[in-house]
């Protein structure tokens, strides 16, 4: 599976930070990656596509917790103004919804942010971030 991690920011991520972020994801997820960069209205989008990532029904929560901890590490040590959209294969629909209303994340597979999203219960929260998880539209390659 291709695990797409989309980083949304209001300011462009510095080149040195992009490289650090990519390195953290590829090392901790033991995966190769491809990087794509876009401008979406008032947001900058950086996509890190992790290749050949495999999640299973038995380990999905541990695997997603690992992704959340990587996002926390990035927010703490590299750049704090990032929202992460995580899905399998593509995040185009999610990005369009985010650009229209950055609080409209109810259909996203995994969303990690420092913000609190109104009217949506978080899956995980800490002093660093809040994570919102939904399997309704994103399977992460698992059948439930």
JSON list of N, CA and C in Angstrom, two decimals, residues 67-134:
[
{"chain": "A", "resi": 67, "resn": "UNK", "atom": "N", "xyz": [2.51, 6.18, 13.63]},
{"chain": "A", "resi": 67, "resn": "UNK", "atom": "CA", "xyz": [2.45, 7.35, 12.75]},
{"chain": "A", "resi": 67, "resn": "UNK", "atom": "C", "xyz": [2.18, 8.61, 13.58]},
{"chain": "A", "resi": 68, "resn": "UNK", "atom": "N", "xyz": [1.27, 8.51, 14.54]},
{"chain": "A", "resi": 68, "resn": "UNK", "atom": "CA", "xyz": [0.96, 9.66, 15.40]},
{"chain": "A", "resi": 68, "resn": "UNK", "atom": "C", "xyz": [2.20, 10.08, 16.19]},
{"chain": "A", "resi": 69, "resn": "UNK", "atom": "N", "xyz": [2.95, 9.13, 16.71]},
{"chain": "A", "resi": 69, "resn": "UNK", "atom": "CA", "xyz": [4.15, 9.48, 17.49]},
{"chain": "A", "resi": 69, "resn": "UNK", "atom": "C", "xyz": [5.20, 10.14, 16.61]},
{"chain": "A", "resi": 70, "resn": "UNK", "atom": "N", "xyz": [5.28, 9.75, 15.34]},
{"chain": "A", "resi": 70, "resn": "UNK", "atom": "CA", "xyz": [6.21, 10.41, 14.41]},
{"chain": "A", "resi": 70, "resn": "UNK", "atom": "C", "xyz": [5.75, 11.86, 14.18]},
{"chain": "A", "resi": 71, "resn": "UNK", "atom": "N", "xyz": [4.45, 12.06, 14.00]},
{"chain": "A", "resi": 71, "resn": "UNK", "atom": "CA", "xyz": [3.92, 13.41, 13.83]},
{"chain": "A", "resi": 71, "resn": "UNK", "atom": "C", "xyz": [4.23, 14.26, 15.06]},
{"chain": "A", "resi": 72, "resn": "UNK", "atom": "N", "xyz": [4.06, 13.68, 16.25]},
{"chain": "A", "resi": 72, "resn": "UNK", "atom": "CA", "xyz": [4.39, 14.40, 17.49]},
{"chain": "A", "resi": 72, "resn": "UNK", "atom": "C", "xyz": [5.86, 14.80, 17.53]},
{"chain": "A", "resi": 73, "resn": "UNK", "atom": "N", "xyz": [6.72, 13.88, 17.13]},
{"chain": "A", "resi": 73, "resn": "UNK", "atom": "CA", "xyz": [8.16, 14.18, 17.11]},
{"chain": "A", "resi": 73, "resn": "UNK", "atom": "C", "xyz": [8.46, 15.35, 16.17]},
{"chain": "A", "resi": 74, "resn": "UNK", "atom": "N", "xyz": [7.83, 15.37, 15.02]},
{"chain": "A", "resi": 74, "resn": "UNK", "atom": "CA", "xyz": [8.04, 16.45, 14.05]},
{"chain": "A", "resi": 74, "resn": "UNK", "atom": "C", "xyz": [7.51, 17.76, 14.60]},
{"chain": "A", "resi": 75, "resn": "UNK", "atom": "N", "xyz": [6.33, 17.74, 15.19]},
{"chain": "A", "resi": 75, "resn": "UNK", "atom": "CA", "xyz": [5.74, 18.96, 15.77]},
{"chain": "A", "resi": 75, "resn": "UNK", "atom": "C", "xyz": [6.61, 19.51, 16.90]},
{"chain": "A", "resi": 76, "resn": "UNK", "atom": "N", "xyz": [7.21, 18.63, 17.65]},
{"chain": "A", "resi": 76, "resn": "UNK", "atom": "CA", "xyz": [8.03, 19.04, 18.79]},
{"chain": "A", "resi": 76, "resn": "UNK", "atom": "C", "xyz": [9.42, 19.51, 18.38]},
{"chain": "A", "resi": 77, "resn": "UNK", "atom": "N", "xyz": [10.05, 18.81, 17.45]},
{"chain": "A", "resi": 77, "resn": "UNK", "atom": "CA", "xyz": [11.46, 19.04, 17.17]},
{"chain": "A", "resi": 77, "resn": "UNK", "atom": "C", "xyz": [11.78, 19.79, 15.88]},
{"chain": "A", "resi": 78, "resn": "UNK", "atom": "N", "xyz": [10.82, 19.87, 14.95]},
{"chain": "A", "resi": 78, "resn": "UNK", "atom": "CA", "xyz": [11.15, 20.47, 13.65]},
{"chain": "A", "resi": 78, "resn": "UNK", "atom": "C", "xyz": [10.29, 21.68, 13.33]},
{"chain": "A", "resi": 79, "resn": "UNK", "atom": "N", "xyz": [8.98, 21.50, 13.31]},
{"chain": "A", "resi": 79, "resn": "UNK", "atom": "CA", "xyz": [8.09, 22.60, 12.95]},
{"chain": "A", "resi": 79, "resn": "UNK", "atom": "C", "xyz": [6.72, 22.34, 13.57]},
{"chain": "A", "resi": 80, "resn": "UNK", "atom": "N", "xyz": [6.18, 23.34, 14.24]},
{"chain": "A", "resi": 80, "resn": "UNK", "atom": "CA", "xyz": [4.97, 23.12, 15.03]},
{"chain": "A", "resi": 80, "resn": "UNK", "atom": "C", "xyz": [3.67, 23.51, 14.34]},
{"chain": "A", "resi": 81, "resn": "UNK", "atom": "N", "xyz": [3.73, 24.17, 13.20]},
{"chain": "A", "resi": 81, "resn": "UNK", "atom": "CA", "xyz": [2.49, 24.65, 12.58]},
{"chain": "A", "resi": 81, "resn": "UNK", "atom": "C", "xyz": [2.03, 23.78, 11.42]},
{"chain": "A", "resi": 82, "resn": "UNK", "atom": "N", "xyz": [2.08, 22.46, 11.59]},
{"chain": "A", "resi": 82, "resn": "UNK", "atom": "CA", "xyz": [1.72, 21.51, 10.54]},
{"chain": "A", "resi": 82, "resn": "UNK", "atom": "C", "xyz": [0.47, 20.76, 10.95]},
{"chain": "A", "resi": 83, "resn": "UNK", "atom": "N", "xyz": [-0.44, 20.57, 9.99]},
{"chain": "A", "resi": 83, "resn": "UNK", "atom": "CA", "xyz": [-1.54, 19.62, 10.14]},
{"chain": "A", "resi": 83, "resn": "UNK", "atom": "C", "xyz": [-1.23, 18.44, 9.22]},
{"chain": "A", "resi": 84, "resn": "UNK", "atom": "N", "xyz": [-1.40, 17.22, 9.73]},
{"chain": "A", "resi": 84, "resn": "UNK", "atom": "CA", "xyz": [-1.09, 16.01, 8.97]},
{"chain": "A", "resi": 84, "resn": "UNK", "atom": "C", "xyz": [-2.38, 15.31, 8.56]},
{"chain": "A", "resi": 85, "resn": "UNK", "atom": "N", "xyz": [-2.52, 15.01, 7.28]},
{"chain": "A", "resi": 85, "resn": "UNK", "atom": "CA", "xyz": [-3.61, 14.20, 6.77]},
{"chain": "A", "resi": 85, "resn": "UNK", "atom": "C", "xyz": [-2.99, 12.89, 6.31]},
{"chain": "A", "resi": 86, "resn": "UNK", "atom": "N", "xyz": [-3.50, 11.77, 6.83]},
{"chain": "A", "resi": 86, "resn": "UNK", "atom": "CA", "xyz": [-2.90, 10.47, 6.50]},
{"chain": "A", "resi": 86, "resn": "UNK", "atom": "C", "xyz": [-3.99, 9.56, 5.93]},
{"chain": "A", "resi": 87, "resn": "UNK", "atom": "N", "xyz": [-3.69, 8.95, 4.78]},
{"chain": "A", "resi": 87, "resn": "UNK", "atom": "CA", "xyz": [-4.64, 8.04, 4.14]},
{"chain": "A", "resi": 87, "resn": "UNK", "atom": "C", "xyz": [-3.86, 7.08, 3.25]},
{"chain": "A", "resi": 88, "resn": "UNK", "atom": "N", "xyz": [-4.55, 6.04, 2.79]},
{"chain": "A", "resi": 88, "resn": "UNK", "atom": "CA", "xyz": [-3.90, 5.16, 1.84]},
{"chain": "A", "resi": 88, "resn": "UNK", "atom": "C", "xyz": [-4.18, 5.64, 0.42]},
{"chain": "A", "resi": 89, "resn": "UNK", "atom": "N", "xyz": [-3.15, 5.66, -0.38]},
{"chain": "A", "resi": 89, "resn": "UNK", "atom": "CA", "xyz": [-3.17, 5.93, -1.82]},
{"chain": "A", "resi": 89, "resn": "UNK", "atom": "C", "xyz": [-3.34, 7.38, -2.24]},
{"chain": "A", "resi": 90, "resn": "UNK", "atom": "N", "xyz": [-4.24, 8.16, -1.63]},
{"chain": "A", "resi": 90, "resn": "UNK", "atom": "CA", "xyz": [-4.50, 9.50, -2.15]},
{"chain": "A", "resi": 90, "resn": "UNK", "atom": "C", "xyz": [-5.16, 10.36, -1.07]},
{"chain": "A", "resi": 91, "resn": "UNK", "atom": "N", "xyz": [-4.82, 11.64, -1.03]},
{"chain": "A", "resi": 91, "resn": "UNK", "atom": "CA", "xyz": [-5.46, 12.56, -0.08]},
{"chain": "A", "resi": 91, "resn": "UNK", "atom": "C", "xyz": [-6.09, 13.76, -0.79]},
{"chain": "A", "resi": 92, "resn": "UNK", "atom": "N", "xyz": [-6.30, 13.67, -2.09]},
{"chain": "A", "resi": 92, "resn": "UNK", "atom": "CA", "xyz": [-6.81, 14.79, -2.85]},
{"chain": "A", "resi": 92, "resn": "UNK", "atom": "C", "xyz": [-8.18, 15.28, -2.34]},
{"chain": "A", "resi": 93, "resn": "UNK", "atom": "N", "xyz": [-9.10, 14.37, -2.08]},
{"chain": "A", "resi": 93, "resn": "UNK", "atom": "CA", "xyz": [-10.42, 14.74, -1.57]},
{"chain": "A", "resi": 93, "resn": "UNK", "atom": "C", "xyz": [-10.30, 15.43, -0.22]},
{"chain": "A", "resi": 94, "resn": "UNK", "atom": "N", "xyz": [-9.47, 14.87, 0.65]},
{"chain": "A", "resi": 94, "resn": "UNK", "atom": "CA", "xyz": [-9.27, 15.44, 1.97]},
{"chain": "A", "resi": 94, "resn": "UNK", "atom": "C", "xyz": [-8.67, 16.84, 1.89]},
{"chain": "A", "resi": 95, "resn": "UNK", "atom": "N", "xyz": [-7.68, 17.02, 1.02]},
{"chain": "A", "resi": 95, "resn": "UNK", "atom": "CA", "xyz": [-7.03, 18.32, 0.87]},
{"chain": "A", "resi": 95, "resn": "UNK", "atom": "C", "xyz": [-8.05, 19.36, 0.40]},
{"chain": "A", "resi": 96, "resn": "UNK", "atom": "N", "xyz": [-8.89, 19.01, -0.57]},
{"chain": "A", "resi": 96, "resn": "UNK", "atom": "CA", "xyz": [-9.90, 19.95, -1.06]},
{"chain": "A", "resi": 96, "resn": "UNK", "atom": "C", "xyz": [-10.86, 20.36, 0.06]},
{"chain": "A", "resi": 97, "resn": "UNK", "atom": "N", "xyz": [-11.29, 19.40, 0.89]},
{"chain": "A", "resi": 97, "resn": "UNK", "atom": "CA", "xyz": [-12.16, 19.73, 2.02]},
{"chain": "A", "resi": 97, "resn": "UNK", "atom": "C", "xyz": [-11.43, 20.61, 3.03]},
{"chain": "A", "resi": 98, "resn": "UNK", "atom": "N", "xyz": [-10.18, 20.27, 3.31]},
{"chain": "A", "resi": 98, "resn": "UNK", "atom": "CA", "xyz": [-9.37, 21.03, 4.26]},
{"chain": "A", "resi": 98, "resn": "UNK", "atom": "C", "xyz": [-9.21, 22.49, 3.81]},
{"chain": "A", "resi": 99, "resn": "UNK", "atom": "N", "xyz": [-8.91, 22.70, 2.53]},
{"chain": "A", "resi": 99, "resn": "UNK", "atom": "CA", "xyz": [-8.71, 24.04, 2.01]},
{"chain": "A", "resi": 99, "resn": "UNK", "atom": "C", "xyz": [-10.00, 24.85, 2.11]},
{"chain": "A", "resi": 100, "resn": "UNK", "atom": "N", "xyz": [-11.12, 24.20, 1.88]},
{"chain": "A", "resi": 100, "resn": "UNK", "atom": "CA", "xyz": [-12.42, 24.87, 1.97]},
{"chain": "A", "resi": 100, "resn": "UNK", "atom": "C", "xyz": [-12.77, 25.23, 3.42]},
{"chain": "A", "resi": 101, "resn": "UNK", "atom": "N", "xyz": [-12.52, 24.28, 4.35]},
{"chain": "A", "resi": 101, "resn": "UNK", "atom": "CA", "xyz": [-12.79, 24.50, 5.77]},
{"chain": "A", "resi": 101, "resn": "UNK", "atom": "C", "xyz": [-11.87, 23.58, 6.56]},
{"chain": "A", "resi": 102, "resn": "UNK", "atom": "N", "xyz": [-10.83, 24.14, 7.14]},
{"chain": "A", "resi": 102, "resn": "UNK", "atom": "CA", "xyz": [-9.80, 23.30, 7.76]},
{"chain": "A", "resi": 102, "resn": "UNK", "atom": "C", "xyz": [-10.27, 22.58, 9.01]},
{"chain": "A", "resi": 103, "resn": "UNK", "atom": "N", "xyz": [-11.50, 22.80, 9.44]},
{"chain": "A", "resi": 103, "resn": "UNK", "atom": "CA", "xyz": [-12.08, 22.03, 10.54]},
{"chain": "A", "resi": 103, "resn": "UNK", "atom": "C", "xyz": [-12.97, 20.89, 10.04]},
{"chain": "A", "resi": 104, "resn": "UNK", "atom": "N", "xyz": [-13.20, 20.80, 8.75]},
{"chain": "A", "resi": 104, "resn": "UNK", "atom": "CA", "xyz": [-14.06, 19.75, 8.19]},
{"chain": "A", "resi": 104, "resn": "UNK", "atom": "C", "xyz": [-13.24, 18.50, 7.91]},
{"chain": "A", "resi": 105, "resn": "UNK", "atom": "N", "xyz": [-12.90, 17.79, 8.98]},
{"chain": "A", "resi": 105, "resn": "UNK", "atom": "CA", "xyz": [-12.01, 16.62, 8.86]},
{"chain": "A", "resi": 105, "resn": "UNK", "atom": "C", "xyz": [-12.72, 15.33, 9.26]},
{"chain": "A", "resi": 106, "resn": "UNK", "atom": "N", "xyz": [-14.03, 15.38, 9.42]},
{"chain": "A", "resi": 106, "resn": "UNK", "atom": "CA", "xyz": [-14.76, 14.22, 9.95]},
{"chain": "A", "resi": 106, "resn": "UNK", "atom": "C", "xyz": [-14.63, 12.97, 9.09]},
{"chain": "A", "resi": 107, "resn": "UNK", "atom": "N", "xyz": [-14.40, 13.12, 7.79]},
{"chain": "A", "resi": 107, "resn": "UNK", "atom": "CA", "xyz": [-14.29, 11.97, 6.90]},
{"chain": "A", "resi": 107, "resn": "UNK", "atom": "C", "xyz": [-12.85, 11.52, 6.66]},
{"chain": "A", "resi": 108, "resn": "UNK", "atom": "N", "xyz": [-11.88, 12.19, 7.28]},
{"chain": "A", "resi": 108, "resn": "UNK", "atom": "CA", "xyz": [-10.47, 11.87, 7.06]},
{"chain": "A", "resi": 108, "resn": "UNK", "atom": "C", "xyz": [-10.12, 10.57, 7.78]},
{"chain": "A", "resi": 109, "resn": "UNK", "atom": "N", "xyz": [-9.19, 9.80, 7.22]},
{"chain": "A", "resi": 109, "resn": "UNK", "atom": "CA", "xyz": [-8.73, 8.59, 7.89]},
{"chain": "A", "resi": 109, "resn": "UNK", "atom": "C", "xyz": [-8.02, 8.90, 9.19]},
{"chain": "A", "resi": 110, "resn": "UNK", "atom": "N", "xyz": [-6.91, 9.61, 9.11]},
{"chain": "A", "resi": 110, "resn": "UNK", "atom": "CA", "xyz": [-6.18, 10.04, 10.29]},
{"chain": "A", "resi": 110, "resn": "UNK", "atom": "C", "xyz": [-5.79, 11.50, 10.07]},
{"chain": "A", "resi": 111, "resn": "UNK", "atom": "N", "xyz": [-6.06, 12.31, 11.08]},
{"chain": "A", "resi": 111, "resn": "UNK", "atom": "CA", "xyz": [-5.71, 13.73, 11.03]},
{"chain": "A", "resi": 111, "resn": "UNK", "atom": "C", "xyz": [-5.03, 14.07, 12.34]},
{"chain": "A", "resi": 112, "resn": "UNK", "atom": "N", "xyz": [-3.84, 14.65, 12.26]},
{"chain": "A", "resi": 112, "resn": "UNK", "atom": "CA", "xyz": [-3.06, 15.01, 13.44]},
{"chain": "A", "resi": 112, "resn": "UNK", "atom": "C", "xyz": [-2.79, 16.51, 13.39]},
{"chain": "A", "resi": 113, "resn": "UNK", "atom": "N", "xyz": [-3.07, 17.18, 14.49]},
{"chain": "A", "resi": 113, "resn": "UNK", "atom": "CA", "xyz": [-2.95, 18.64, 14.54]},
{"chain": "A", "resi": 113, "resn": "UNK", "atom": "C", "xyz": [-2.69, 19.09, 15.97]},
{"chain": "A", "resi": 114, "resn": "UNK", "atom": "N", "xyz": [-2.23, 20.30, 16.12]},
{"chain": "A", "resi": 114, "resn": "UNK", "atom": "CA", "xyz": [-2.12, 20.88, 17.46]},
{"chain": "A", "resi": 114, "resn": "UNK", "atom": "C", "xyz": [-3.43, 21.55, 17.85]},
{"chain": "A", "resi": 115, "resn": "UNK", "atom": "N", "xyz": [-4.30, 21.72, 16.88]},
{"chain": "A", "resi": 115, "resn": "UNK", "atom": "CA", "xyz": [-5.58, 22.38, 17.14]},
{"chain": "A", "resi": 115, "resn": "UNK", "atom": "C", "xyz": [-6.59, 21.40, 17.73]},
{"chain": "A", "resi": 116, "resn": "UNK", "atom": "N", "xyz": [-7.64, 21.93, 18.33]},
{"chain": "A", "resi": 116, "resn": "UNK", "atom": "CA", "xyz": [-8.78, 21.12, 18.76]},
{"chain": "A", "resi": 116, "resn": "UNK", "atom": "C", "xyz": [-9.87, 21.33, 17.72]},
{"chain": "A", "resi": 117, "resn": "UNK", "atom": "N", "xyz": [-10.37, 20.26, 17.16]},
{"chain": "A", "resi": 117, "resn": "UNK", "atom": "CA", "xyz": [-11.41, 20.35, 16.14]},
{"chain": "A", "resi": 117, "resn": "UNK", "atom": "C", "xyz": [-12.77, 20.29, 16.84]},
{"chain": "A", "resi": 118, "resn": "UNK", "atom": "N", "xyz": [-13.60, 21.32, 16.66]},
{"chain": "A", "resi": 118, "resn": "UNK", "atom": "CA", "xyz": [-14.89, 21.35, 17.35]},
{"chain": "A", "resi": 118, "resn": "UNK", "atom": "C", "xyz": [-15.81, 20.21, 16.91]},
{"chain": "A", "resi": 119, "resn": "UNK", "atom": "N", "xyz": [-16.56, 19.69, 17.86]},
{"chain": "A", "resi": 119, "resn": "UNK", "atom": "CA", "xyz": [-17.61, 18.70, 17.62]},
{"chain": "A", "resi": 119, "resn": "UNK", "atom": "C", "xyz": [-17.12, 17.34, 17.12]},
{"chain": "A", "resi": 120, "resn": "UNK", "atom": "N", "xyz": [-15.84, 17.07, 17.21]},
{"chain": "A", "resi": 120, "resn": "UNK", "atom": "CA", "xyz": [-15.32, 15.76, 16.81]},
{"chain": "A", "resi": 120, "resn": "UNK", "atom": "C", "xyz": [-14.47, 15.23, 17.95]},
{"chain": "A", "resi": 121, "resn": "UNK", "atom": "N", "xyz": [-14.75, 13.99, 18.34]},
{"chain": "A", "resi": 121, "resn": "UNK", "atom": "CA", "xyz": [-14.01, 13.36, 19.43]},
{"chain": "A", "resi": 121, "resn": "UNK", "atom": "C", "xyz": [-12.64, 12.90, 18.93]},
{"chain": "A", "resi": 122, "resn": "UNK", "atom": "N", "xyz": [-11.62, 13.25, 19.67]},
{"chain": "A", "resi": 122, "resn": "UNK", "atom": "CA", "xyz": [-10.27, 12.83, 19.27]},
{"chain": "A", "resi": 122, "resn": "UNK", "atom": "C", "xyz": [-10.03, 11.37, 19.64]},
{"chain": "A", "resi": 123, "resn": "UNK", "atom": "N", "xyz": [-9.21, 10.73, 18.85]},
{"chain": "A", "resi": 123, "resn": "UNK", "atom": "CA", "xyz": [-8.76, 9.36, 19.12]},
{"chain": "A", "resi": 123, "resn": "UNK", "atom": "C", "xyz": [-7.63, 9.40, 20.15]},
{"chain": "A", "resi": 124, "resn": "UNK", "atom": "N", "xyz": [-6.80, 10.43, 20.06]},
{"chain": "A", "resi": 124, "resn": "UNK", "atom": "CA", "xyz": [-5.61, 10.56, 20.92]},
{"chain": "A", "resi": 124, "resn": "UNK", "atom": "C", "xyz": [-5.38, 12.04, 21.16]},
{"chain": "A", "resi": 125, "resn": "UNK", "atom": "N", "xyz": [-4.97, 12.38, 22.37]},
{"chain": "A", "resi": 125, "resn": "UNK", "atom": "CA", "xyz": [-4.53, 13.75, 22.61]},
{"chain": "A", "resi": 125, "resn": "UNK", "atom": "C", "xyz": [-3.42, 13.77, 23.65]},
{"chain": "A", "resi": 126, "resn": "UNK", "atom": "N", "xyz": [-2.56, 14.75, 23.49]},
{"chain": "A", "resi": 126, "resn": "UNK", "atom": "CA", "xyz": [-1.44, 14.94, 24.40]},
{"chain": "A", "resi": 126, "resn": "UNK", "atom": "C", "xyz": [-1.20, 16.45, 24.50]},
{"chain": "A", "resi": 127, "resn": "UNK", "atom": "N", "xyz": [-0.19, 16.84, 25.20]},
{"chain": "A", "resi": 127, "resn": "UNK", "atom": "CA", "xyz": [0.16, 18.25, 25.25]},
{"chain": "A", "resi": 127, "resn": "UNK", "atom": "C", "xyz": [0.70, 18.77, 23.93]},
{"chain": "A", "resi": 128, "resn": "UNK", "atom": "N", "xyz": [1.05, 17.85, 23.03]},
{"chain": "A", "resi": 128, "resn": "UNK", "atom": "CA", "xyz": [1.65, 18.23, 21.74]},
{"chain": "A", "resi": 128, "resn": "UNK", "atom": "C", "xyz": [0.61, 18.26, 20.63]},
{"chain": "A", "resi": 129, "resn": "UNK", "atom": "N", "xyz": [-0.27, 17.26, 20.57]},
{"chain": "A", "resi": 129, "resn": "UNK", "atom": "CA", "xyz": [-1.18, 17.17, 19.44]},
{"chain": "A", "resi": 129, "resn": "UNK", "atom": "C", "xyz": [-2.48, 16.45, 19.79]},
{"chain": "A", "resi": 130, "resn": "UNK", "atom": "N", "xyz": [-3.40, 16.54, 18.85]},
{"chain": "A", "resi": 130, "resn": "UNK", "atom": "CA", "xyz": [-4.65, 15.79, 18.89]},
{"chain": "A", "resi": 130, "resn": "UNK", "atom": "C", "xyz": [-4.74, 15.00, 17.60]},
{"chain": "A", "resi": 131, "resn": "UNK", "atom": "N", "xyz": [-5.18, 13.76, 17.71]},
{"chain": "A", "resi": 131, "resn": "UNK", "atom": "CA", "xyz": [-5.31, 12.90, 16.53]},
{"chain": "A", "resi": 131, "resn": "UNK", "atom": "C", "xyz": [-6.77, 12.45, 16.41]},
{"chain": "A", "resi": 132, "resn": "UNK", "atom": "N", "xyz": [-7.27, 12.51, 15.19]},
{"chain": "A", "resi": 132, "resn": "UNK", "atom": "CA", "xyz": [-8.65, 12.14, 14.89]},
{"chain": "A", "resi": 132, "resn": "UNK", "atom": "C", "xyz": [-8.61, 10.98, 13.91]},
{"chain": "A", "resi": 133, "resn": "UNK", "atom": "N", "xyz": [-9.31, 9.90, 14.22]},
{"chain": "A", "resi": 133, "resn": "UNK", "atom": "CA", "xyz": [-9.24, 8.67, 13.43]},
{"chain": "A", "resi": 133, "resn": "UNK", "atom": "C", "xyz": [-10.64, 8.26, 13.00]},
{"chain": "A", "resi": 134, "resn": "UNK", "atom": "N", "xyz": [-10.76, 7.84, 11.72]},
{"chain": "A", "resi": 134, "resn": "UNK", "atom": "CA", "xyz": [-12.04, 7.42, 11.19]},
{"chain": "A", "resi": 134, "resn": "UNK", "atom": "C", "xyz": [-11.80, 6.36, 10.11]}
]
